Coordinates of C-alpha atoms in Angstrom, one line a residue:
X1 CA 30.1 52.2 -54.0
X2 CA 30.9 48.7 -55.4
X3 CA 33.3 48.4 -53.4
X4 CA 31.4 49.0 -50.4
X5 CA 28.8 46.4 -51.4
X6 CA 31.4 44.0 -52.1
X7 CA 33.0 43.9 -48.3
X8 CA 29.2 44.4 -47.6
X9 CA 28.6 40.6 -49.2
X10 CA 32.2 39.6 -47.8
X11 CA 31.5 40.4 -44.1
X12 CA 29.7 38.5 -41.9
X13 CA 30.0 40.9 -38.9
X14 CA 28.6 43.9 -41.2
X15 CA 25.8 41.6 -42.1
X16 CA 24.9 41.2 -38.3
X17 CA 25.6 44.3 -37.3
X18 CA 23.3 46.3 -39.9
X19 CA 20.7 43.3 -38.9
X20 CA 20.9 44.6 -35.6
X21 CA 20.6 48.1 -36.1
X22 CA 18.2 48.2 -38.3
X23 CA 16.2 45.8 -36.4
X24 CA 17.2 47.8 -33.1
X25 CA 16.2 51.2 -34.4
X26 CA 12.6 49.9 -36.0
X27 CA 11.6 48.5 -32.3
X28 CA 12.9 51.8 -30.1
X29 CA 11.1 53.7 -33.0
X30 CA 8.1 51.4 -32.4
X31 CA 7.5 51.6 -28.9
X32 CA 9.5 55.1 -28.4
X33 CA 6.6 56.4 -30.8
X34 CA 3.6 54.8 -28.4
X35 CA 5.2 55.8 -25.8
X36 CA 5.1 59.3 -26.8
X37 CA 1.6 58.8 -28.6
X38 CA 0.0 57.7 -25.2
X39 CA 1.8 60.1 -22.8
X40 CA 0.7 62.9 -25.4
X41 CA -3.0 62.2 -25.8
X42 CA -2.9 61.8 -22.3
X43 CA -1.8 65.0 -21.5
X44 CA -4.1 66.6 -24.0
X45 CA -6.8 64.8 -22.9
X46 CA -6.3 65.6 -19.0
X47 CA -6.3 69.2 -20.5
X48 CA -9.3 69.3 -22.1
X49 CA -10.9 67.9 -19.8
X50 CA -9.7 70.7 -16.9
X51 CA -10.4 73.5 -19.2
X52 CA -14.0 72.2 -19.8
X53 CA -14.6 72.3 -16.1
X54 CA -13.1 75.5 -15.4
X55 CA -14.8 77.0 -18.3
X56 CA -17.8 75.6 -17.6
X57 CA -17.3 77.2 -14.0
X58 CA -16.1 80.3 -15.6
X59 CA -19.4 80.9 -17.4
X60 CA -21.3 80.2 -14.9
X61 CA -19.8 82.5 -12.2
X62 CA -19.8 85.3 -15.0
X63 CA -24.0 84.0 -15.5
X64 CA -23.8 84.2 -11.6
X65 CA -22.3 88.0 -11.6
X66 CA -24.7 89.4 -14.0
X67 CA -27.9 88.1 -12.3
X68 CA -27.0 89.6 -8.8
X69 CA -25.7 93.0 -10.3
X70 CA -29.2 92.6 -11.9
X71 CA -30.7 93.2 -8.8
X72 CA -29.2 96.6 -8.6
X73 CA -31.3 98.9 -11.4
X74 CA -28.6 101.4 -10.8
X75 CA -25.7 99.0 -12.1
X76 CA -23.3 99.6 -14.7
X77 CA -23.5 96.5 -16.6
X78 CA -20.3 98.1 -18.3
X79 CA -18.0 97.4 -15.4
X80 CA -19.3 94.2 -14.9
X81 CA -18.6 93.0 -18.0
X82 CA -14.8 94.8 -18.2
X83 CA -15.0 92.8 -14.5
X84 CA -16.1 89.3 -16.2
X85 CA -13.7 90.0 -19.7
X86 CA -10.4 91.5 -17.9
X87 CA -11.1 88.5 -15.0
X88 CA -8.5 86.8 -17.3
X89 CA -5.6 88.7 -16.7
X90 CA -5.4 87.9 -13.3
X91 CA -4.9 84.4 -13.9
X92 CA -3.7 84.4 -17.6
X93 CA 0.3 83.9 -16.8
X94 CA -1.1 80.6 -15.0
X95 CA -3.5 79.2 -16.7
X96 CA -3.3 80.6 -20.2
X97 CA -7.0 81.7 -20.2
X98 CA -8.9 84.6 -21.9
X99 CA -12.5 85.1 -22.1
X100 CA -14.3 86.9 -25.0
X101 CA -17.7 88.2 -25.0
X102 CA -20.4 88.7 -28.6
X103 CA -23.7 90.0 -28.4
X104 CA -26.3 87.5 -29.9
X105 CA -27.1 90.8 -32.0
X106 CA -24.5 92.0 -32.9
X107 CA -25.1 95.5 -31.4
X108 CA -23.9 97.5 -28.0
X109 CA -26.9 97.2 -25.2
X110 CA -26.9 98.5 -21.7
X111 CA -23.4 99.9 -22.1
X112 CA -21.8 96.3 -23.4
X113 CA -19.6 96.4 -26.2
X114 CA -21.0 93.6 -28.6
X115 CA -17.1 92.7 -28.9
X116 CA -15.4 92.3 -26.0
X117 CA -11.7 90.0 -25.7
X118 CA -8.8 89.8 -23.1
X119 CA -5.2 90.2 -23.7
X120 CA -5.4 91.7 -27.4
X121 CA -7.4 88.1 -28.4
X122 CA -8.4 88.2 -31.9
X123 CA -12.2 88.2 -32.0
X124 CA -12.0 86.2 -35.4
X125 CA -10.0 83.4 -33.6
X126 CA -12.9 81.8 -31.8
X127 CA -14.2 79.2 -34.3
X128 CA -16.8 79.9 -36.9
X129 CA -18.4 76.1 -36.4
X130 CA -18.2 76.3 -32.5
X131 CA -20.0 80.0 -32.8
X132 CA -22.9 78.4 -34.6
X133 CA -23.6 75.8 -32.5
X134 CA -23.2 77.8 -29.7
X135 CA -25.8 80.2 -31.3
X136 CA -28.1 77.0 -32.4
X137 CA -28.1 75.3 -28.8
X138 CA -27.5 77.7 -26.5
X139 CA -25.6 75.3 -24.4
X140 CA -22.3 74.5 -23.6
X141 CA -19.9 73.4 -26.1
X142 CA -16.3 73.4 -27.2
X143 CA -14.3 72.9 -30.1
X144 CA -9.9 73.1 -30.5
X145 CA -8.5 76.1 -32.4
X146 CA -5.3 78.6 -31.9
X147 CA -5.3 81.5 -29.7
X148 CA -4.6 84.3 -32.2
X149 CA -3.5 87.7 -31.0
X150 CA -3.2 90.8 -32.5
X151 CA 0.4 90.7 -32.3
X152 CA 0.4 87.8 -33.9
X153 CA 1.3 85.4 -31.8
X154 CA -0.6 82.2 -32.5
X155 CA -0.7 79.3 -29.7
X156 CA -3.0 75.9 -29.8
X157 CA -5.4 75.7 -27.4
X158 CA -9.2 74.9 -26.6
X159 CA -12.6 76.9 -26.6
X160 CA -15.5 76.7 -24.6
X161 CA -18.4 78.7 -24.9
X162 CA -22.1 79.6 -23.7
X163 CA -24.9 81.7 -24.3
X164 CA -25.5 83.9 -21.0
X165 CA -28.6 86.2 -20.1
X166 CA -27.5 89.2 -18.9
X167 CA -30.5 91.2 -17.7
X168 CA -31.6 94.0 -19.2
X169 CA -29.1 93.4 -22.1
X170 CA -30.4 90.1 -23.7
X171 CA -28.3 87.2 -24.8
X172 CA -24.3 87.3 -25.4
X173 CA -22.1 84.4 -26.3
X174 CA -19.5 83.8 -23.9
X175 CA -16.3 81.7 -24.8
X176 CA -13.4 81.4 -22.4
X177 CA -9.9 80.0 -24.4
X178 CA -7.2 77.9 -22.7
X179 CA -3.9 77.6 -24.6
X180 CA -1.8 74.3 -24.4
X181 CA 1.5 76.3 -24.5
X182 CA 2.4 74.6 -21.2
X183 CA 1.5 71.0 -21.9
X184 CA 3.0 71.3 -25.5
X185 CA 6.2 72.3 -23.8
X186 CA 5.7 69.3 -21.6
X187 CA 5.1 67.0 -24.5
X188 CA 8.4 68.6 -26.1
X189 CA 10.1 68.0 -23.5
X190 CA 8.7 64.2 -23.3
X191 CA 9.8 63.8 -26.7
X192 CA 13.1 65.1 -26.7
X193 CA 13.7 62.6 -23.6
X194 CA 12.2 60.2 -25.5
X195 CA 14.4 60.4 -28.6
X196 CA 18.3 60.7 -26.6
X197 CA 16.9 57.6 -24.7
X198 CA 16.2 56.1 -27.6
X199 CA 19.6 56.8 -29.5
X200 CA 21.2 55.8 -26.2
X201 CA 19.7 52.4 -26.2
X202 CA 21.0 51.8 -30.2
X203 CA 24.0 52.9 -28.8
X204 CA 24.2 50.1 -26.0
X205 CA 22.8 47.8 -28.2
X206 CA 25.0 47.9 -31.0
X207 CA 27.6 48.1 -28.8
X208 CA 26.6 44.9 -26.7
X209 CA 25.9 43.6 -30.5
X210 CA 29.4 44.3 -31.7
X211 CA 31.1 43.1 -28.4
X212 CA 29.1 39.8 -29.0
X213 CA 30.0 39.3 -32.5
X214 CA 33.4 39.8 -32.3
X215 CA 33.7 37.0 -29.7
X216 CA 31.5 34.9 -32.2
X217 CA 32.8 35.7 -35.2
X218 CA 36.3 35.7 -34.3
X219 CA 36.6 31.9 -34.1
X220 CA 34.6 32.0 -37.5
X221 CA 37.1 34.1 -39.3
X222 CA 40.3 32.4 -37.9
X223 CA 38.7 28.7 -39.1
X224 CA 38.5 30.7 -42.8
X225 CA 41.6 31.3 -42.6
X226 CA 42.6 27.9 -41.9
X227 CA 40.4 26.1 -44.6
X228 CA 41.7 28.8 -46.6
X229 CA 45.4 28.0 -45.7
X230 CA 45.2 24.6 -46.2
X231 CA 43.5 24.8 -49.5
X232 CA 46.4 26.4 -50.3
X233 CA 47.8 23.7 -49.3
X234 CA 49.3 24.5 -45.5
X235 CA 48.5 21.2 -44.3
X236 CA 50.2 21.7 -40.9
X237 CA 47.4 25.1 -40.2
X238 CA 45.1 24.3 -36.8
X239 CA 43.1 26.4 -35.1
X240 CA 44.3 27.5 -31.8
X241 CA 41.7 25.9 -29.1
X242 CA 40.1 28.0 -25.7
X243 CA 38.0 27.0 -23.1
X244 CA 35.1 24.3 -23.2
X245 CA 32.6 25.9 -24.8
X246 CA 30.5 25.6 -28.0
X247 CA 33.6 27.3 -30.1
X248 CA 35.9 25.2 -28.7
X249 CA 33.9 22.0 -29.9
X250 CA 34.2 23.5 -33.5
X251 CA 37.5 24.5 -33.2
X252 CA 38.7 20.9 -32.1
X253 CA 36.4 19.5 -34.9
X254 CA 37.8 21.5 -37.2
X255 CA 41.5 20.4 -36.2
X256 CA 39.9 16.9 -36.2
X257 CA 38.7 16.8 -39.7
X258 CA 42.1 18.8 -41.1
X259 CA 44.4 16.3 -39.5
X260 CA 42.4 13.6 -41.2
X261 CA 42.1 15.1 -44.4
X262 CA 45.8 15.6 -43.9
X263 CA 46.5 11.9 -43.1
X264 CA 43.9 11.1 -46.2
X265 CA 45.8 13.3 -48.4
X266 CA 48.9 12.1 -47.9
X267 CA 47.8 8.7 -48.7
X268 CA 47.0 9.4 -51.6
X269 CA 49.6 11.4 -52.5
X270 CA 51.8 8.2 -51.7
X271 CA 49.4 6.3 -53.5
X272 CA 49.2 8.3 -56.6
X273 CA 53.4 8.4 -56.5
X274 CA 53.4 4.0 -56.7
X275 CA 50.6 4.0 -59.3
X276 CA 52.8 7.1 -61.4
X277 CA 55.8 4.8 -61.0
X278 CA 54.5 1.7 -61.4
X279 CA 53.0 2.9 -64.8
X280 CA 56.5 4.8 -65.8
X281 CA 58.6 1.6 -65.1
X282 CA 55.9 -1.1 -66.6
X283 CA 56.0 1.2 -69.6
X284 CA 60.2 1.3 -69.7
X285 CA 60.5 -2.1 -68.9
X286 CA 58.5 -3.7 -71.4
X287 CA 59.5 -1.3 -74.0
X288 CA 62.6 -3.9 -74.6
X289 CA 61.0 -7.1 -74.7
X290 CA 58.5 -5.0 -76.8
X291 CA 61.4 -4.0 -79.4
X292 CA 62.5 -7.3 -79.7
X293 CA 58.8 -9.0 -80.2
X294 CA 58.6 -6.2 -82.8
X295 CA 61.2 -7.1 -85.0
X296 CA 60.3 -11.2 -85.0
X297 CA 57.0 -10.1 -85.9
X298 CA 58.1 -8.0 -88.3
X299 CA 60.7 -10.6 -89.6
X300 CA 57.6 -13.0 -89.5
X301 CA 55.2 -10.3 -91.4
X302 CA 57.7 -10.2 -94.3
X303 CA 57.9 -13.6 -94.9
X304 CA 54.0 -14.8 -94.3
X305 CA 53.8 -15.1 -98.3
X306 CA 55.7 -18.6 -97.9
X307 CA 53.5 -19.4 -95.4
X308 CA 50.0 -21.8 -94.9
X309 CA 47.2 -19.3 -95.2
X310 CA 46.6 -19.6 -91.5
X311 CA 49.5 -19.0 -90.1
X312 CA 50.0 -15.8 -92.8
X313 CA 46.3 -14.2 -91.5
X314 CA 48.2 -15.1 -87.6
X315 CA 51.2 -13.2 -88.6
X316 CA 49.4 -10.4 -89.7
X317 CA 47.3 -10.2 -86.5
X318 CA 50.2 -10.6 -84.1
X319 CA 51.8 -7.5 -86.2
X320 CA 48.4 -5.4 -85.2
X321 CA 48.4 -6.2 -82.1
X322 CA 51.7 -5.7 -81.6
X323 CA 51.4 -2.3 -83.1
X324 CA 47.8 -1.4 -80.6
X325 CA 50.2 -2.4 -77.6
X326 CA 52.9 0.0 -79.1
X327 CA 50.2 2.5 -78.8
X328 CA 49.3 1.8 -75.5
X329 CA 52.9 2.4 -73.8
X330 CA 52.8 5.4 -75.8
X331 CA 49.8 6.9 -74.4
X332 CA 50.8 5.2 -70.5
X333 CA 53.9 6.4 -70.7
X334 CA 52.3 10.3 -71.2
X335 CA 49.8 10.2 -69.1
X336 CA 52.9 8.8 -66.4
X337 CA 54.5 12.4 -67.5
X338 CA 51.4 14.9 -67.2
X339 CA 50.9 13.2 -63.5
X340 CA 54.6 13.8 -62.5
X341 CA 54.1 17.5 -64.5
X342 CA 56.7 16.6 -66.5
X343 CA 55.5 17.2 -70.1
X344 CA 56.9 20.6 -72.0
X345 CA 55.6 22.4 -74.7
X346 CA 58.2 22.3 -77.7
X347 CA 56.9 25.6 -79.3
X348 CA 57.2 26.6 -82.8
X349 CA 55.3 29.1 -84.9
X350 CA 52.8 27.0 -86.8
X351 CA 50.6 27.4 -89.4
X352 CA 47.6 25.5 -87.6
X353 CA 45.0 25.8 -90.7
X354 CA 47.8 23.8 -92.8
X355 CA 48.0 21.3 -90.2
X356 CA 44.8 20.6 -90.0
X357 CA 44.1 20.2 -93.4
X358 CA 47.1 17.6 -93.8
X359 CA 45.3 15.7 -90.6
X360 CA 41.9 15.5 -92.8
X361 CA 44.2 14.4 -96.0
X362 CA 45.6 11.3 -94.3
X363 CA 42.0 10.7 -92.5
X364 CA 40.4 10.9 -96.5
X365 CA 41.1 7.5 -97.1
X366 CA 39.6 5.9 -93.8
X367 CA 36.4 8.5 -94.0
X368 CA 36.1 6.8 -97.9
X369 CA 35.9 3.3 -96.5
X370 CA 33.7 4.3 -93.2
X371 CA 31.3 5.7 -96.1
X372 CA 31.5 9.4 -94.9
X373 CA 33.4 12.7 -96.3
X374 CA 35.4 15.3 -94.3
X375 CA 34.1 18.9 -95.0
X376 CA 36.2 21.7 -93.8
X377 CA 34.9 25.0 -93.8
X378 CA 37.2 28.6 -93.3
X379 CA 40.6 27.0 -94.3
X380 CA 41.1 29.8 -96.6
X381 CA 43.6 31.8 -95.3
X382 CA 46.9 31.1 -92.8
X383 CA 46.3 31.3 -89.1
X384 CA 49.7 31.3 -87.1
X385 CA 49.6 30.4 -83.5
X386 CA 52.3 29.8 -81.1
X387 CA 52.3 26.0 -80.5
X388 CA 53.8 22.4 -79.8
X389 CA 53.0 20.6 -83.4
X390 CA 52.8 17.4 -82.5
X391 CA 51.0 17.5 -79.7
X392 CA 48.7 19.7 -81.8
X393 CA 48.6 17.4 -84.6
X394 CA 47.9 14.3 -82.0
X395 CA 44.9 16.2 -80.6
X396 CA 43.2 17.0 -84.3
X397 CA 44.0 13.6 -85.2
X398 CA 42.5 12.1 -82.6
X399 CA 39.3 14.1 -82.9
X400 CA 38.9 13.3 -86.2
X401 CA 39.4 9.4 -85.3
X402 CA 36.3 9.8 -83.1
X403 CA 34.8 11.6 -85.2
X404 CA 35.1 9.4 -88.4
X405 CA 34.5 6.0 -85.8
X406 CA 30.9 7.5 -85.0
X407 CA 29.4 8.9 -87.9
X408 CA 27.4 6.2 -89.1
X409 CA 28.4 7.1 -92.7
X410 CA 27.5 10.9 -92.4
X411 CA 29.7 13.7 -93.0
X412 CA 31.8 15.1 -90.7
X413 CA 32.6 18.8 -90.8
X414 CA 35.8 20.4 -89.2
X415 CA 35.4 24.2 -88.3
X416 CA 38.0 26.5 -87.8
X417 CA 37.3 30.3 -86.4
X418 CA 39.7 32.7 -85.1
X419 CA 39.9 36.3 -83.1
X420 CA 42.1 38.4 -81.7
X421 CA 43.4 36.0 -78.8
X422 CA 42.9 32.7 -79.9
X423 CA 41.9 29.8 -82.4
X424 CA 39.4 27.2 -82.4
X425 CA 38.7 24.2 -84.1
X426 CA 35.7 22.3 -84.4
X427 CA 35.1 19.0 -85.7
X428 CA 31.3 17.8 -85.7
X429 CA 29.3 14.6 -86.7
X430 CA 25.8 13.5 -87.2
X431 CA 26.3 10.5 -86.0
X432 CA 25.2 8.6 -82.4
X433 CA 25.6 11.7 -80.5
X434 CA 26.5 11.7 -76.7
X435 CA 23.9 12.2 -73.9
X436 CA 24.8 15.6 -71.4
X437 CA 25.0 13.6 -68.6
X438 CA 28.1 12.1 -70.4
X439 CA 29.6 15.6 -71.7
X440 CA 31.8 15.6 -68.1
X441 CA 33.2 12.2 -68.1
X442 CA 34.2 12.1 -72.0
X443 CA 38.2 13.1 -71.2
X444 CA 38.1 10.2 -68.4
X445 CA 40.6 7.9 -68.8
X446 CA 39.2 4.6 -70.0
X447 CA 35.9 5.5 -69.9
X448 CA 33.5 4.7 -72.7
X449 CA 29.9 5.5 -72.9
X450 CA 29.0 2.2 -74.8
X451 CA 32.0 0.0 -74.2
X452 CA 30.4 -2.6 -76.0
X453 CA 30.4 -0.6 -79.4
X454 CA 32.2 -1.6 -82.4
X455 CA 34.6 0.6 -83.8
X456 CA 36.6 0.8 -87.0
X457 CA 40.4 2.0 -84.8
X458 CA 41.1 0.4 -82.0
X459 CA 41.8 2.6 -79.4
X460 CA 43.3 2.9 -76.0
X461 CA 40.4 4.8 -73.9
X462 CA 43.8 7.3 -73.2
X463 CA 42.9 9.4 -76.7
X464 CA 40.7 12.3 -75.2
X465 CA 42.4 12.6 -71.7
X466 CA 45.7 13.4 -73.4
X467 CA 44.2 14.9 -76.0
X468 CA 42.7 17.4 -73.1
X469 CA 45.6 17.7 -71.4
X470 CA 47.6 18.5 -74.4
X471 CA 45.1 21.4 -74.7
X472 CA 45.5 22.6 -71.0
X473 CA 48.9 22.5 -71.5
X474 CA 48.9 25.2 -74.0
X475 CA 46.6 27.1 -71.8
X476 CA 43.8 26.0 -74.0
X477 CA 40.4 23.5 -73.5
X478 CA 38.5 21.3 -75.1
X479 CA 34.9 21.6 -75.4
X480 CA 31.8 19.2 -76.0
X481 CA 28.2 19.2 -77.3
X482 CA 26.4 16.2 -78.1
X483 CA 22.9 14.7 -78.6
X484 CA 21.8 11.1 -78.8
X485 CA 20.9 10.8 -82.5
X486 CA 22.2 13.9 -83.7
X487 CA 25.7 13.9 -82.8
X488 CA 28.9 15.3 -81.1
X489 CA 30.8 18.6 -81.4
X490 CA 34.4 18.8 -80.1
X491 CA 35.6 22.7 -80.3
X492 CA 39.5 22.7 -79.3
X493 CA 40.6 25.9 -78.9
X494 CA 44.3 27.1 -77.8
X495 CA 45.7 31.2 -77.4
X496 CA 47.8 32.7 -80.3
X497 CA 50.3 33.4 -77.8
X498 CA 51.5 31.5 -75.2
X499 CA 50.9 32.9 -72.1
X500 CA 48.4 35.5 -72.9
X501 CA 44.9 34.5 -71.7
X502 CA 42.1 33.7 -74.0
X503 CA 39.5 37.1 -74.2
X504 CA 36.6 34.9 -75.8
X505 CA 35.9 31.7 -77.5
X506 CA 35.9 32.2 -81.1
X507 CA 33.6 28.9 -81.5
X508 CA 31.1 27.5 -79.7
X509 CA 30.6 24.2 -79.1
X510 CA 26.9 24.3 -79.8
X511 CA 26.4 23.9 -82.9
X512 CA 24.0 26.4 -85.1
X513 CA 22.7 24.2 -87.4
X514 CA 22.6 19.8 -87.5
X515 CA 22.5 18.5 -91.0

């Protein structure tokens, strides 16, 4: 059943279609059941209305026949009324009518039975309510009910009665009974008709429906499958183009917009080769001169005890900065190496709890004079992971360096939390905090949310980028949290095993609890 829903939310034909039918099958429904509504009543109606007339006739020939064979003293109203009672059968296979006869008293007079029916008609199936109005009026009146006969047999039908003087006898209720067997068989009919010519229009219609999709949908899935193709990365893909129509615009928009997005790409691809290259050779190239400035300055450095005060204090600056630029090539010349996928993992089984507690040793010192403390929490016990150390190291290191440059002379605790499938490690501060719109543009390269802030390191604006991609390379991430005035929470977290995907995230970057 999942499965079925899932094509279900993947298929815009099956969308349309079941639109279609549903919507298809509500309207022939719809009018299908007025249809049959009015053609029903209407035959009902044209019944009752003929039945009222011929029963009214009925009743009054039968008034008509008593009165003249009153005229006779010698009659036997008994015949007369076998005449009036069995005057159904002649015309019961055509008309479906039977006539029934009650004395008002309830008592045989004059040779009448005072219960008299046609055809086997049950007596009690004339209506109790039309029988006492019948008896309370004494005019014409009728009323619906089923023809019940003593065999059973039950039909619908209608009942008009009358109470009749017959002379010499005194009053009698006369009802004569039409059955709707033939006009229900009608309406049957009707509806049956009604239904296969309704099923036979969902049938056309879906059918003209699928036709019609399939000619507009077809141009829609084969454009998928070319975006698809060339986010794969099939730049050469196009659509193939018929005809002048409405599709045809699309599909020759569509090739439009890949072949520029092609052209577009490629630029950039050239582009981003130069800028790769011109970064990797800058880097190699002014590594020598580098080297060489190095040792003067170092030769220099050594010897700034001989020299003025001034030009000590400028030997010891040139040697920093000398040292920052060192740093710089370092991190350019990475960064050169993750954009031309070059870096490798040199993996070793490593104790990662040790390591970072010998990060936060040689970081003691710099917390001390930045007026802070480094607090590490769940360093008890070994925690071996499959991992590069130095590029493990250079990532903790660099973490804590924010960390300790942004703490405002709070404490900075370092977490670490493992499960089955990975290892995380957390390093928080309580110090200027970053705002969430920054969270997403704190491992851009360069980029600094307050570039104008002092800080204690000097650093290259490269730190967290390769610090990221350091963690990515192990199949890991990097995560942030932060809060203007509260502080930041880095959460690096890397598998056990290289290769084996992380199940869940030991540590969260949110933090619980803010000091």
């Amino acid at each position: 059943m999942q499965r079925l829903f899932s094509f279900f939310r993947r298929s815009l034909f099956l969308k349309v279609f079941s639109l279609a039918a549903f919507l298809s099958i509500i309207l022939i429904y719809f009018v299908g059941s007025n249809v049959y509504g009015r053609i029903s009543d209407g035959i009902v109606e044209e019944k009752i209305s003929s039945s009222i007339s011929q029963g009214r006739a009925a009743i009054q020939y039968a008034e008509y026949r008593f009165t003249i064979a009153g005229l006779n003293r010698n009659v036997d109203y008994t015949v007369i009324a076998d005449e009036v009672v069995k005057s159904a059968n002649i015309s019961a296979e055509e008309s479906g009518r039977e006539v029934a006869l009650f004395n008002a008293a309830g008592k045989k007079v004059a040779g009448i039975p005072s219960v008299s029916t046609s055809n086997f008609l049950k007596p009690e199936a004339i209506p109790s309510a039309l029988r006492e109005k019948i008896v309370a009026s004494e005019e014409l009146d009728w009323l619906p009910g089923n023809l019940e006969y003593v065999n059973g047999k039950v039909i619908p039908g209608i009942f008009i009665g009358k109470i009749i003087e017959i002379p010499r006898a005194g009053k009698y209720e006369m009802y004569v009974a039409y059955d709707f067997a033939a006009q229900q068989s009608n309406i049957d009919l009707i509806g049956r008709s009604l239904w296969g010519t309704g099923f036979l229009l969902i049938a056309l219609i879906l059918l003209t429906a699928s036709i019609v999709l399939r000619l507009v949908i077809k141009p829609v899935q084969v454009a998928a499958e070319v975006a698809e193709s060339l986010t794969a990365g099939d730049l050469q893909r196009r659509m193939a183009v018929k005809g002048e129509d409405e599709i045809a615009r699309l599909g020759l928009a569509f090739n439009q917009m890949a072949t520029t997005l092609a052209n577009q790409i490629s630029k950039l691809e050239n582009l981003s080769r130069v800028q790769q290259r011109f970064v990797s050779d800058v880097s190699h190239e002014l590594r020598t001169p580098l080297t060489t400035i190095r040792m003067a300055s170092d030769v220099i450095h050594s010897a700034r005890a001989s020299f003025d005060p001034t030009i000590a204090r400028s030997a010891e600056l040139l040697l920093s900065q000398i040292e920052k630029f060192e740093l710089l090539l370092q991190d350019l010349l990475e960064v050169s190496r993750f954009d031309a996928e070059a870096a490798v993992l040199s993996l070793d089984r490593v104790d990662i709890a040790t390591l970072v507690r010998r990060c936060a040793e040689d970081f003691a010192l710099l917390a001390e004079e930045k007026g802070t403390s480094l607090r590490l929490h769940g360093f008890e016990l070994e925690i071996l992971v499959d991992a590069d150390p130095r590029r493990i190291e250079r990532v903790i290191r660099n973490l804590i360096t924010n960390a300790v440059d942004h703490s405002e002379s709070r404490p900075v605790d370092i977490n670490i939390a493992e499960n089955e499938s990975a290892v995380s490690i957390g390093i928080r501060d309580y110090g200027v905090g970053i705002a969430k719109q920054y969270w997403s543009r704190v491992f851009d390269r360069f980029w600094r949310a307050d570039p104008s802030r002092s800080r204690i390191r000097g650093g290259t604006g490269l730190g967290l980028s390769i610090a990221k991609e350091d963690a990515v390379l192990h199949g890991g991430d990097i995560r942030v949290w932060g809060e203007l005035g509260v502080g930041a929470n880095f959460v690096l977290t890397i598998p056990k095993r290289v290769g084996v995907p992380i199940s869940s995230i030991p540590l969260s970057e949110i933090p619980t609890t803010a000091e």
